[in-house]
CSV table of C-alpha atoms (C1' of nucleotides) in Angstrom, one decimal:
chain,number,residue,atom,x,y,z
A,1,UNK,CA,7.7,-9.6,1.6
A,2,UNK,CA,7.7,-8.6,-1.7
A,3,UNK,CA,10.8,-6.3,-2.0
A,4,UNK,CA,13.7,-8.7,-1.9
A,5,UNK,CA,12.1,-9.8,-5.0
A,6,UNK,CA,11.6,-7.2,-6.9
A,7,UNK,CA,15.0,-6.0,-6.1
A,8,UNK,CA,15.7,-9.7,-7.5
A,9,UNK,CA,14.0,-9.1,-11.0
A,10,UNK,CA,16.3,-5.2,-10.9
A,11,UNK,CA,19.5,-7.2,-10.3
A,12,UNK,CA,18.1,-9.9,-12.9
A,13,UNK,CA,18.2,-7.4,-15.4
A,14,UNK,CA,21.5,-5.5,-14.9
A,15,UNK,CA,23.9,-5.9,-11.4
A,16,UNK,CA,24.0,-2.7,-9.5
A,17,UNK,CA,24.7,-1.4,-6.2
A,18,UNK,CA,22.6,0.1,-3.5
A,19,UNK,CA,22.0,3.7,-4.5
A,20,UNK,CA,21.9,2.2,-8.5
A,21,UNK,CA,18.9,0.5,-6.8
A,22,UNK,CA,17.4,3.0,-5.4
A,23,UNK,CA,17.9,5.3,-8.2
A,24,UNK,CA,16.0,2.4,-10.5
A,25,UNK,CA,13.1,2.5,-8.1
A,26,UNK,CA,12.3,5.9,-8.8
A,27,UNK,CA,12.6,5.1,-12.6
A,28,UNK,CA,10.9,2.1,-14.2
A,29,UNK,CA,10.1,-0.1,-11.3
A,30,UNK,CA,8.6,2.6,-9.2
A,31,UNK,CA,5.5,2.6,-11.3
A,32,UNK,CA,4.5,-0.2,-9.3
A,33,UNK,CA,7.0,-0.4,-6.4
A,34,UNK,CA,9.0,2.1,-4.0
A,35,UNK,CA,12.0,1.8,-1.6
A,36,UNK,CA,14.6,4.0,0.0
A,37,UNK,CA,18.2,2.9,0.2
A,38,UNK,CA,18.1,3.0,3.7
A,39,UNK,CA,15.2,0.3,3.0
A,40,UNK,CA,17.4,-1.0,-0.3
A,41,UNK,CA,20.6,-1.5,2.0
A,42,UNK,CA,19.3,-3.3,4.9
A,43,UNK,CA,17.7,-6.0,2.9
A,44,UNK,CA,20.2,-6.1,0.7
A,45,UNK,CA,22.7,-6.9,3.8
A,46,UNK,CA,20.1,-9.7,4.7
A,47,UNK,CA,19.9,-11.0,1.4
A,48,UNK,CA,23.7,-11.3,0.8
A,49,UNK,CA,23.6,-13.1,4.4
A,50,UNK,CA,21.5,-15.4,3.4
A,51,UNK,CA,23.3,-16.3,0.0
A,52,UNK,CA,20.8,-14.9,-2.6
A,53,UNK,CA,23.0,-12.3,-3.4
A,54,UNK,CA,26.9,-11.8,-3.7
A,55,UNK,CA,29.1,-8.3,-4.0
A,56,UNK,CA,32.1,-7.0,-5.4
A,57,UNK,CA,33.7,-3.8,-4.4
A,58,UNK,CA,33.9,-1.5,-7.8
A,59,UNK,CA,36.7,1.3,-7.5
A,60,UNK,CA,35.2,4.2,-9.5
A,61,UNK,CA,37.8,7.5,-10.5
A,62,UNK,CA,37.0,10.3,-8.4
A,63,UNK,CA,34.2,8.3,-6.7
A,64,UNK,CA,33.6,6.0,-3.5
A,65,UNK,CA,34.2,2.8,-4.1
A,66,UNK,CA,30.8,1.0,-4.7
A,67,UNK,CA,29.3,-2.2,-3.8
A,68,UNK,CA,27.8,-4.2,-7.2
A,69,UNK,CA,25.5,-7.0,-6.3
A,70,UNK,CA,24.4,-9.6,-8.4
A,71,UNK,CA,22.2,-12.7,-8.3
A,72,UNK,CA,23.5,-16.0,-7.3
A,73,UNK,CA,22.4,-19.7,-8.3
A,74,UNK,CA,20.4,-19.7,-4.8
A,75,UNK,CA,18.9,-15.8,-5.8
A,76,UNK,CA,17.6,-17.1,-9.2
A,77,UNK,CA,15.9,-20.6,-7.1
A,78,UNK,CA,14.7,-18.3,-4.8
A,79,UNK,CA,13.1,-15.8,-7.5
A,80,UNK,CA,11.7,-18.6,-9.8
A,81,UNK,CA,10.3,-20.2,-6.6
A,82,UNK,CA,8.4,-16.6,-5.5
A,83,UNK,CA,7.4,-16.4,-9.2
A,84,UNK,CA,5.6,-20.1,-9.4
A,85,UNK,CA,3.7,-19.2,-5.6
A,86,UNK,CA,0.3,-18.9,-5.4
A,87,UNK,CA,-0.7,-14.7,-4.6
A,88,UNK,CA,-3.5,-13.4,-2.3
A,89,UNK,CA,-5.5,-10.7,-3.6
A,90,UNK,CA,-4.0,-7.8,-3.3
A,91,UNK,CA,-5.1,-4.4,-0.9
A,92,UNK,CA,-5.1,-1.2,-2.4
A,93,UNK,CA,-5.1,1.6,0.3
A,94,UNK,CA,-5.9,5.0,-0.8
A,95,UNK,CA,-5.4,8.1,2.0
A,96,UNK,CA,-7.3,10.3,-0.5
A,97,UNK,CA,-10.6,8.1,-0.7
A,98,UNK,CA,-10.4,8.2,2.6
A,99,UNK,CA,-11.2,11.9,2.4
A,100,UNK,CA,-13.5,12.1,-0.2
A,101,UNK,CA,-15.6,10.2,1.6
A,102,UNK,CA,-15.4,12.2,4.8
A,103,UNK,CA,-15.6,15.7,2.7
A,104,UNK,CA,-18.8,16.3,4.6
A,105,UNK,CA,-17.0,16.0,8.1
A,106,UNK,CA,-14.7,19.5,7.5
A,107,UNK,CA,-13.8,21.8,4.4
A,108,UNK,CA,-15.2,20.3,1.7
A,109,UNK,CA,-13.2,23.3,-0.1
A,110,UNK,CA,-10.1,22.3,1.0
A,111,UNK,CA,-10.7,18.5,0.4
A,112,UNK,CA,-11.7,19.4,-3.6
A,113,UNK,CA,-8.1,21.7,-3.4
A,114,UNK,CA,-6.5,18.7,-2.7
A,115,UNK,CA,-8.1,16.6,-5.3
A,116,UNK,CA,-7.4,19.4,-7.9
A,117,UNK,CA,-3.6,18.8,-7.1
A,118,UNK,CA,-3.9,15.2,-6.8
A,119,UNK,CA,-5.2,15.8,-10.1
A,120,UNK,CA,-2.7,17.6,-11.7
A,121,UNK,CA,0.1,15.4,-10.4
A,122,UNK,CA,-1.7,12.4,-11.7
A,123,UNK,CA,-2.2,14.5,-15.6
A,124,UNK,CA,1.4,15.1,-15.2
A,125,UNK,CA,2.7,11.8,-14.5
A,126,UNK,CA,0.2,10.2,-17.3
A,127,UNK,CA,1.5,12.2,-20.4
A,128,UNK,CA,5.0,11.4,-18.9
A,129,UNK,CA,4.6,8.3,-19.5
A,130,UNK,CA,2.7,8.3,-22.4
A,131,UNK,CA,5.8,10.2,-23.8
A,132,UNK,CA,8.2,7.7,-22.5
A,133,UNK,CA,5.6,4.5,-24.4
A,134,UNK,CA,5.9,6.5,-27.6
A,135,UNK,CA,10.0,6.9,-27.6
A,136,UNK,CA,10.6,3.8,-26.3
A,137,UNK,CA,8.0,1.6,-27.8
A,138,UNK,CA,7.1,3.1,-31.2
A,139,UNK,CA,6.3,-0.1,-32.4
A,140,UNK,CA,5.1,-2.6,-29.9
A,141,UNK,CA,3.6,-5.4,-31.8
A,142,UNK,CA,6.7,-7.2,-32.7
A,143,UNK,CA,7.9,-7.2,-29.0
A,144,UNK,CA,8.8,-10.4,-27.2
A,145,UNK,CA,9.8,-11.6,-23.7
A,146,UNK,CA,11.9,-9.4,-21.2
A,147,UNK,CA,11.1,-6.2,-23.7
A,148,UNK,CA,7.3,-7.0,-24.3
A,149,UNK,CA,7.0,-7.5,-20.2
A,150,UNK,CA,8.7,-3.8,-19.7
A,151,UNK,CA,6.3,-2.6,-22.1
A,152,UNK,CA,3.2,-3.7,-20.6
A,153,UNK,CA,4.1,-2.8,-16.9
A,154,UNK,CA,4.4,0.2,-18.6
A,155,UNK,CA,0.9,0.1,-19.7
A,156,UNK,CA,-0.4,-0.9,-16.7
A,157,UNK,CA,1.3,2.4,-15.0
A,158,UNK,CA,-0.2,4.7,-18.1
A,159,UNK,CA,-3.6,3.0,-17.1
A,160,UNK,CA,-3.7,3.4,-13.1
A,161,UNK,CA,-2.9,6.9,-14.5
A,162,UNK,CA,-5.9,7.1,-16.6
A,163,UNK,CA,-7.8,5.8,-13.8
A,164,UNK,CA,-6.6,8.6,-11.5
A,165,UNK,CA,-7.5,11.2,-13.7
A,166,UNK,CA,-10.7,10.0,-15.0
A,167,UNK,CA,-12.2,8.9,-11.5
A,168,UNK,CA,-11.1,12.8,-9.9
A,169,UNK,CA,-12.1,14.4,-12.7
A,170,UNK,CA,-16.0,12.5,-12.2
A,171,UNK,CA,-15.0,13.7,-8.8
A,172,UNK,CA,-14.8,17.4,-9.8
A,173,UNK,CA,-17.5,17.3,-12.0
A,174,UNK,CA,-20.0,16.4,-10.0
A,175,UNK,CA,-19.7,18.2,-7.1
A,176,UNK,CA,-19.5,21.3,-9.7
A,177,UNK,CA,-16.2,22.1,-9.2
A,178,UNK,CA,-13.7,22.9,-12.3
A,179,UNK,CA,-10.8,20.8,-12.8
A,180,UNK,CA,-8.4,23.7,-12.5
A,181,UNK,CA,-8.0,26.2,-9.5
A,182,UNK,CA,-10.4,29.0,-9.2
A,183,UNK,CA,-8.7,32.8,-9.3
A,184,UNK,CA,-6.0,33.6,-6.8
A,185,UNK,CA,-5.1,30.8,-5.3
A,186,UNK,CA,-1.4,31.0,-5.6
A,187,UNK,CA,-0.6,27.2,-5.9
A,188,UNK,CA,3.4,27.3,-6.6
A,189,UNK,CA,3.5,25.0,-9.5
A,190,UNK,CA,6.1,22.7,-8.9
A,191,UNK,CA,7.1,20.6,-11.3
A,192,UNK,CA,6.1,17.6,-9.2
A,193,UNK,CA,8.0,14.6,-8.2
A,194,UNK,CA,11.0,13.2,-9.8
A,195,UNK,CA,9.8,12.3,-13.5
A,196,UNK,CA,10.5,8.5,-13.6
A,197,UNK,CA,12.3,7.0,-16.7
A,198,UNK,CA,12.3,3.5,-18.1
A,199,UNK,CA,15.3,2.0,-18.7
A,200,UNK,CA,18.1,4.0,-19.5
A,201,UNK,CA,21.3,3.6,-17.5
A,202,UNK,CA,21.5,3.8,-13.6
A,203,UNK,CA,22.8,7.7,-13.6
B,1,UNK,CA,-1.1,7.6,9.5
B,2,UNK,CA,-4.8,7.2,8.0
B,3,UNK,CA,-6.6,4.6,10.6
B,4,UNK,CA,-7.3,6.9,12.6
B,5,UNK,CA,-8.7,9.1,10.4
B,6,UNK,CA,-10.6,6.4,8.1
B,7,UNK,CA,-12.1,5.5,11.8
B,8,UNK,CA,-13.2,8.6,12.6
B,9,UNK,CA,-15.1,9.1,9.0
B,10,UNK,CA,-16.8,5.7,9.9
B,11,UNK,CA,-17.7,6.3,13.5
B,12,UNK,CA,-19.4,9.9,12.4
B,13,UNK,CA,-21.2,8.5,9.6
B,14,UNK,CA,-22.3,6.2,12.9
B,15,UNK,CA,-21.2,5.1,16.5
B,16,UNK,CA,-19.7,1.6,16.3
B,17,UNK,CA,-17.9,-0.8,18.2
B,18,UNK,CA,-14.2,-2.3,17.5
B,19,UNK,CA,-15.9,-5.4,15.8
B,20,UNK,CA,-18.4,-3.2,14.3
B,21,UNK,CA,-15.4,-1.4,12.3
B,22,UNK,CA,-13.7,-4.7,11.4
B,23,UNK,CA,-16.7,-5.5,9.5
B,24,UNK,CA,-17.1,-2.0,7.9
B,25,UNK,CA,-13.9,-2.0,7.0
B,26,UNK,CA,-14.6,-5.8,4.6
B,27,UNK,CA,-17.3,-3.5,3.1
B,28,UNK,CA,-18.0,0.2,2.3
B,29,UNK,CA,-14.9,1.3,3.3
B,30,UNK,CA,-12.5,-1.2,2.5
B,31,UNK,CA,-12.7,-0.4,-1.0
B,32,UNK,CA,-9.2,1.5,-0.6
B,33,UNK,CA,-8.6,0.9,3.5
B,34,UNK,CA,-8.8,-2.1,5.1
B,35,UNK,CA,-7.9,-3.1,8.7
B,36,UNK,CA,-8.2,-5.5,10.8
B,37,UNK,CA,-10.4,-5.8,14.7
B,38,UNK,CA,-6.8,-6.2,16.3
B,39,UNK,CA,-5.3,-3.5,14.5
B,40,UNK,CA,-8.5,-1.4,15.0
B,41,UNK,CA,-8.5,-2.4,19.0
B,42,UNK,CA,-5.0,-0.6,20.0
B,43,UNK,CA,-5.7,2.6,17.9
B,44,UNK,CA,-9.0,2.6,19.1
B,45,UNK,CA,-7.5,2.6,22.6
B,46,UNK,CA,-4.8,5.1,21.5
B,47,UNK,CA,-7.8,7.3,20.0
B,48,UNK,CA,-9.5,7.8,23.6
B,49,UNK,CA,-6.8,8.3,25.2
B,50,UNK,CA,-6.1,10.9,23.5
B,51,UNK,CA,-9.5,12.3,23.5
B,52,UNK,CA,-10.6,11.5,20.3
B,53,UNK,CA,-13.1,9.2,21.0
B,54,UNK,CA,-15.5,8.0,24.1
B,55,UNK,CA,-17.2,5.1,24.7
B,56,UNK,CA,-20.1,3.9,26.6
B,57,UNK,CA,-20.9,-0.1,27.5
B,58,UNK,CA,-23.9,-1.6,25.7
B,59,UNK,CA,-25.5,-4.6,27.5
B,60,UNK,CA,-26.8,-7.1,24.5
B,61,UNK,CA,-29.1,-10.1,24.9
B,62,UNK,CA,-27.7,-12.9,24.4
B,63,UNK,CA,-24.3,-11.6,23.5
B,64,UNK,CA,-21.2,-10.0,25.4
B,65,UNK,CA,-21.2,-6.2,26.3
B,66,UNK,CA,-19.8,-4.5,23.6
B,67,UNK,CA,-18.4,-0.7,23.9
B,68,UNK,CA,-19.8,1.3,21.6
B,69,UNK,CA,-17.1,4.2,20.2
B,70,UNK,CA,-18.3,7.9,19.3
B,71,UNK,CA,-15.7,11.2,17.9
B,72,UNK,CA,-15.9,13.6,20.8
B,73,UNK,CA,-15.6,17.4,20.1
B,74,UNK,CA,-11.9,17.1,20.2
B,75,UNK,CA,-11.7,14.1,17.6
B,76,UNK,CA,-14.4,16.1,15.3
B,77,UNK,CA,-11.9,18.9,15.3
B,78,UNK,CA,-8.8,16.6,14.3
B,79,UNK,CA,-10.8,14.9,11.3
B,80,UNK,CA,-12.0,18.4,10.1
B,81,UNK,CA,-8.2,19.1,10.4
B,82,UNK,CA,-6.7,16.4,9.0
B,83,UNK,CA,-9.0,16.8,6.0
B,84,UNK,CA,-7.3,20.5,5.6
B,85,UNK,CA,-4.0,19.2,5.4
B,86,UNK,CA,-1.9,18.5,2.0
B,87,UNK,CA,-1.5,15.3,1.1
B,88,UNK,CA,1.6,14.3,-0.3
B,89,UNK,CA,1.4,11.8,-3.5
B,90,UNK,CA,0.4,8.9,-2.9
B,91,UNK,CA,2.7,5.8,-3.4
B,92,UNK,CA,1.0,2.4,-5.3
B,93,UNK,CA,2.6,-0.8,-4.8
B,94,UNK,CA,1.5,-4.2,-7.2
B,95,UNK,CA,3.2,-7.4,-6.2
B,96,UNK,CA,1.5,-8.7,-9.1
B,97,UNK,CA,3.3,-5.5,-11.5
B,98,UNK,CA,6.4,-7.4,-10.0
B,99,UNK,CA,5.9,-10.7,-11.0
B,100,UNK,CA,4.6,-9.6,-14.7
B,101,UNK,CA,7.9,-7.6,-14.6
B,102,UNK,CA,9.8,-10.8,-13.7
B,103,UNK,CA,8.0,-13.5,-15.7
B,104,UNK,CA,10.9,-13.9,-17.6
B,105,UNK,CA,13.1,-15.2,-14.9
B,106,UNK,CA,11.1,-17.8,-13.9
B,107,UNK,CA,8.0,-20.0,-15.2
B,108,UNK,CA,6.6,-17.9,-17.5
B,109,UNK,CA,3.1,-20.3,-17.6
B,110,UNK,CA,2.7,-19.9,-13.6
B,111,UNK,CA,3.0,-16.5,-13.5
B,112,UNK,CA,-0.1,-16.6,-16.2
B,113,UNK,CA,-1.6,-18.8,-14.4
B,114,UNK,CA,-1.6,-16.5,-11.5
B,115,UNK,CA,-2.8,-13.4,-13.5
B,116,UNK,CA,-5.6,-15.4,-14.3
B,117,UNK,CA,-6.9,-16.3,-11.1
B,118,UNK,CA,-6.2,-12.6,-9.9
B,119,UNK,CA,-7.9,-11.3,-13.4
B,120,UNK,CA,-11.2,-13.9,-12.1
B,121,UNK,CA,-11.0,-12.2,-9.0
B,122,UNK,CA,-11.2,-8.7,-10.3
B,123,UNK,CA,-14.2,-9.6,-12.7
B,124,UNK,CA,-16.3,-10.6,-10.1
B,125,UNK,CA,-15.7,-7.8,-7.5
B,126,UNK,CA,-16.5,-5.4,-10.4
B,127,UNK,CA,-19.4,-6.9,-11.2
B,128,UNK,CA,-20.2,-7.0,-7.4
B,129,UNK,CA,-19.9,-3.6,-7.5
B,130,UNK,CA,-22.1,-2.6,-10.0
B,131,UNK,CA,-24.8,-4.8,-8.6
B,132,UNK,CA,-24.7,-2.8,-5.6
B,133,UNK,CA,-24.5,1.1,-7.6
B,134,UNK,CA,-27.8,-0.1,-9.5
B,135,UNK,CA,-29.3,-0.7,-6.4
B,136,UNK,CA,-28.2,1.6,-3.9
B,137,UNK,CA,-27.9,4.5,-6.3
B,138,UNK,CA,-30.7,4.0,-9.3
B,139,UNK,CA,-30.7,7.7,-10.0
B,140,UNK,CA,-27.4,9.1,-9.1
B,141,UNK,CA,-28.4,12.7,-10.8
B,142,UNK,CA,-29.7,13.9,-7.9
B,143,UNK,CA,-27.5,13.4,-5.4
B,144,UNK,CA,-26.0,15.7,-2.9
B,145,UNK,CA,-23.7,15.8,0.3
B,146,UNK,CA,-22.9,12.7,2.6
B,147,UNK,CA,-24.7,10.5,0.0
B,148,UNK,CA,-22.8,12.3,-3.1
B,149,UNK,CA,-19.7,11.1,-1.5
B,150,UNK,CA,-20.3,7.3,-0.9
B,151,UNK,CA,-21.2,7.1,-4.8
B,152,UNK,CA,-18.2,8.6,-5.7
B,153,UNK,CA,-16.3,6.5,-4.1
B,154,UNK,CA,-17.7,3.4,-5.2
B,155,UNK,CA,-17.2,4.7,-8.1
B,156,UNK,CA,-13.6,4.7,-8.0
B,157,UNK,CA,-14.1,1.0,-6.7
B,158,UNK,CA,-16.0,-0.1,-9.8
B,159,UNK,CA,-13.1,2.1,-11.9
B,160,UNK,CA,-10.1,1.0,-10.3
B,161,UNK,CA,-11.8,-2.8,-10.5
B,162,UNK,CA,-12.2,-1.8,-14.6
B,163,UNK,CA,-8.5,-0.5,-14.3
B,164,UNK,CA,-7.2,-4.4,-13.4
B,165,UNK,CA,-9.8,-6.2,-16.0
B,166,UNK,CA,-8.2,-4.2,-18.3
B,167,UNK,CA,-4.5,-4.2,-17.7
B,168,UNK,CA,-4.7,-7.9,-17.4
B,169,UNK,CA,-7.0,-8.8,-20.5
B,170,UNK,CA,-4.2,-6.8,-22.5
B,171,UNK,CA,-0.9,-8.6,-20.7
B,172,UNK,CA,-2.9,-12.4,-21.5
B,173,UNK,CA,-3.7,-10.9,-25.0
B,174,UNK,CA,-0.5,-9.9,-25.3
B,175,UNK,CA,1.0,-12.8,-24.3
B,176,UNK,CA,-1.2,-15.2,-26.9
B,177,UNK,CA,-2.6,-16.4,-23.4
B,178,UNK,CA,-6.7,-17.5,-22.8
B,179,UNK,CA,-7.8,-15.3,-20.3
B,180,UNK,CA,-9.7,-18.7,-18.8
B,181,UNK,CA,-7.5,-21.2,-17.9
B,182,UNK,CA,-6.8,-24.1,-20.6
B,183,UNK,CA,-8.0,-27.8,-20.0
B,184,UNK,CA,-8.0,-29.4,-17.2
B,185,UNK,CA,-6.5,-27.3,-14.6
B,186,UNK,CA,-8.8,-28.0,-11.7
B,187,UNK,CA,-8.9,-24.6,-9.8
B,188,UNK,CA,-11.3,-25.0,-7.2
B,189,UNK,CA,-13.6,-22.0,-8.0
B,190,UNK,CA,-14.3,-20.5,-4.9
B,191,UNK,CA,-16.5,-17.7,-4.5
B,192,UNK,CA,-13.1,-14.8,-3.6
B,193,UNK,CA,-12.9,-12.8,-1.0
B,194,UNK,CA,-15.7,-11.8,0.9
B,195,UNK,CA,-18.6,-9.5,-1.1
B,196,UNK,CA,-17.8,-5.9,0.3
B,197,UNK,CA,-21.1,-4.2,0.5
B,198,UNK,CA,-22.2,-0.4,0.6
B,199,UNK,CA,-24.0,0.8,3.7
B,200,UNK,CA,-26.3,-1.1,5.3
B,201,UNK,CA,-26.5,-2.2,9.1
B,202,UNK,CA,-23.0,-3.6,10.9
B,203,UNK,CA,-24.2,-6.7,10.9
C,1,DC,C1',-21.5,-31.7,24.9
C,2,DG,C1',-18.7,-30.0,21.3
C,3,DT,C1',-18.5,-26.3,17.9
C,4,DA,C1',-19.3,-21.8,16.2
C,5,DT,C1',-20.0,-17.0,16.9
C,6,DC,C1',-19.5,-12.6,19.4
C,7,DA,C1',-16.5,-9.5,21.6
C,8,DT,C1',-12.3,-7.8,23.3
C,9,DG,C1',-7.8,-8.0,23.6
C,10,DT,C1',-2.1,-9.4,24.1
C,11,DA,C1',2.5,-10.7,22.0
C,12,DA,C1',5.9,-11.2,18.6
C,13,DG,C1',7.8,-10.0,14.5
C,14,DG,C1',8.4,-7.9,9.9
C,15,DG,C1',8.2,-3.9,6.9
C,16,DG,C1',8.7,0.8,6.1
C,17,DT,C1',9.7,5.8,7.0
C,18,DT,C1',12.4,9.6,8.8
C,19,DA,C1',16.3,11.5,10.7
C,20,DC,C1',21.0,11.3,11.4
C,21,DA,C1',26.1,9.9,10.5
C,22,DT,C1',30.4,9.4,7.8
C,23,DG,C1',34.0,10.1,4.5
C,24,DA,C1',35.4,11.3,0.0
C,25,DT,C1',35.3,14.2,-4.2
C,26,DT,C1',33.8,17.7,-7.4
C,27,DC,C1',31.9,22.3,-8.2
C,28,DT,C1',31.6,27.4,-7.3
D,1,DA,C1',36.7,27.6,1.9
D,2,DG,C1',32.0,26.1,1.6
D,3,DA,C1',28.4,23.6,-0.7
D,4,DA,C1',26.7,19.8,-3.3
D,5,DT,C1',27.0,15.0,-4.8
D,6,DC,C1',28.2,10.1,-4.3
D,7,DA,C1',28.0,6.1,-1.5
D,8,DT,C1',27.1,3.4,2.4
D,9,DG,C1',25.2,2.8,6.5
D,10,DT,C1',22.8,3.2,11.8
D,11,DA,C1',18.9,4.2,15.0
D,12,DA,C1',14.4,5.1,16.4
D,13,DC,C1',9.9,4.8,15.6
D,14,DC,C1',5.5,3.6,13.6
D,15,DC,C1',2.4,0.6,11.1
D,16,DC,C1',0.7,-3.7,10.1
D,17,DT,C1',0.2,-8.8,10.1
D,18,DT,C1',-0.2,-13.3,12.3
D,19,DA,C1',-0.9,-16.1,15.9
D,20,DC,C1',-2.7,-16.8,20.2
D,21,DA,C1',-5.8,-15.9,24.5
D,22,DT,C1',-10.3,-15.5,27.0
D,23,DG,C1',-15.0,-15.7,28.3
D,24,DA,C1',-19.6,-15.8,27.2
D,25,DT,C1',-23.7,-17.3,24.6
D,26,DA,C1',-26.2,-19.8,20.7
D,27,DC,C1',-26.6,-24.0,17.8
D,28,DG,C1',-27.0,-28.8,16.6
DNA sequence: CGTATCATGTAAGGGGTTACATGATTCT
DNA sequence: AGAATCATGTAACCCCTTACATGATACG
């Protein structure tokens, strides 16, 4: 329910097309949200078709011709609407929990091989952003509206982070594991997913 | 892809029935995985007849026959399995990340108002949970195995409950905003979502 | 005797993921 | 000429939520 909105608050900020989208939800929004275009263009079809959108084709040199939506008077209704609803708590599902506590059910080696690179993803992804809070936000005292709400999103993503790390790394600890892989085990070290931006232009 | 799996953790900790797992999923469990008994009916079904699971009808006094669910050897070997596997990164969605995002676009005072309630709600789960570690785990030195694992988990419940206390004392801070809500706004202060407990019998 | 609880389900619909399709342009 | 990228989409499938259905027993 909740994607045709924030796809709302991305338009909000700057039109785009479909794959712009898309390429935004791996970056700033994605701390906290995720879609495919596949996902992106269907409800953007639906959302144009019911009025709370509206497109223009964008001829581009040496490029396919793109679609730009933008937010119409309806959109905006529709968005402050959602924003002034009431919210259920929200449901937080986590696979790997799921498998810490059944480590005692199969290899507890293998479960603690996962959490190491579970781990490492989430170390990676926190000094990424911590990177990005520095450059971007060098001085966020004096921030205000639209800028001050980026910034603290992006606080809240450097803090579920923080929480990742710290909870698997209790993890580690006390079942007297070390935080890094023992000898051998030829983990190919990846540079993991994608590193998401904030801000910044669409490509 | 991780019902089944977060079933058959539960049903070897101990044999249940469908309504059985409903309720263990509002409690130990459903700290990060929540279902519910109509959901957990059709993949039970799906479960046995693949061979995952068997059941056996339990007369009860005074109540209808239930069928009470065990892993056969086949299901053991799937969860020992599954538990090998890699786990791709896992994806976090926040409605509530969406709205802060948004706040601008709409009224900025409702969305605070709705970080407050959730912000209440958080406070008193994580104080739940830390009722229940005192008292289920006084001493949590010297654990081991099966019971090692439930305390780490619910310790990434009490974290992850930490995690949103903090994130949205800083955005109302932020924001110049009383993290109570200002005169008169009659809330009716109901007691949240139903206490999730650790262990314990189904019911 | 009406209401609530226990217990098991069915049906409909929405949301999301994965795989595949298409046509054009740039790069090697 | 072949491969990669850009851009938009379709189709199939699975997961999940919400609403409804049924029959029995306990409670007031």
């Amino acid at each position: 329910m909740a994607l045709e909105h924030a796809i709302l608050v991305s338009l909000r900020e700057r039109p785009a097309a479909g794959l712009d989208l898309a390429r935004r939800f791996d970056r700033s929004i994605g701390f906290f949200w995720s879609a495919t275009h596949q996902q992106i263009y269907r409800v953007l079809a639906r959302m144009e078709a019911d009025g709370w959108v509206s497109s223009v084709g964008v001829a581009q040199r040496g490029r396919p011709e793109k679609k730009v939506y933008d937010v119409t008077t309806a959109g905006r209704a529709e968005l402050a609407s959602w924003l002034a609803r009431p919210m259920p708590p929200e449901k937080f599902r986590s696979e790997l929990a799921v498998r810490l506590r059944g480590a005692a059910y199969g290899d507890r080696q293998a479960v603690l091989d996962t959490v190491r690179e579970q781990l490492a993803d989430h170390r990676t992804r926190l000094a990424h952003y911590e990177q990005l809070a520095a450059r971007d936000f060098p001085d966020p005292a004096g921030l205000t509206g639209r800028e001050l709400d980026v910034h603290l999103v992006l606080r809240g993503g450097i803090r579920l982070e923080r929480f990742w790390v710290d909870w698997l790394t209790e993890y580690l600890q006390a079942h007297g594991a070390a935080p890094e892989p023992g000898h051998g085990t030829d983990h190919d070290t990846d540079p993991g997913p994608a590193a998401p931006d904030v801000e910044g232009p669409d490509r």
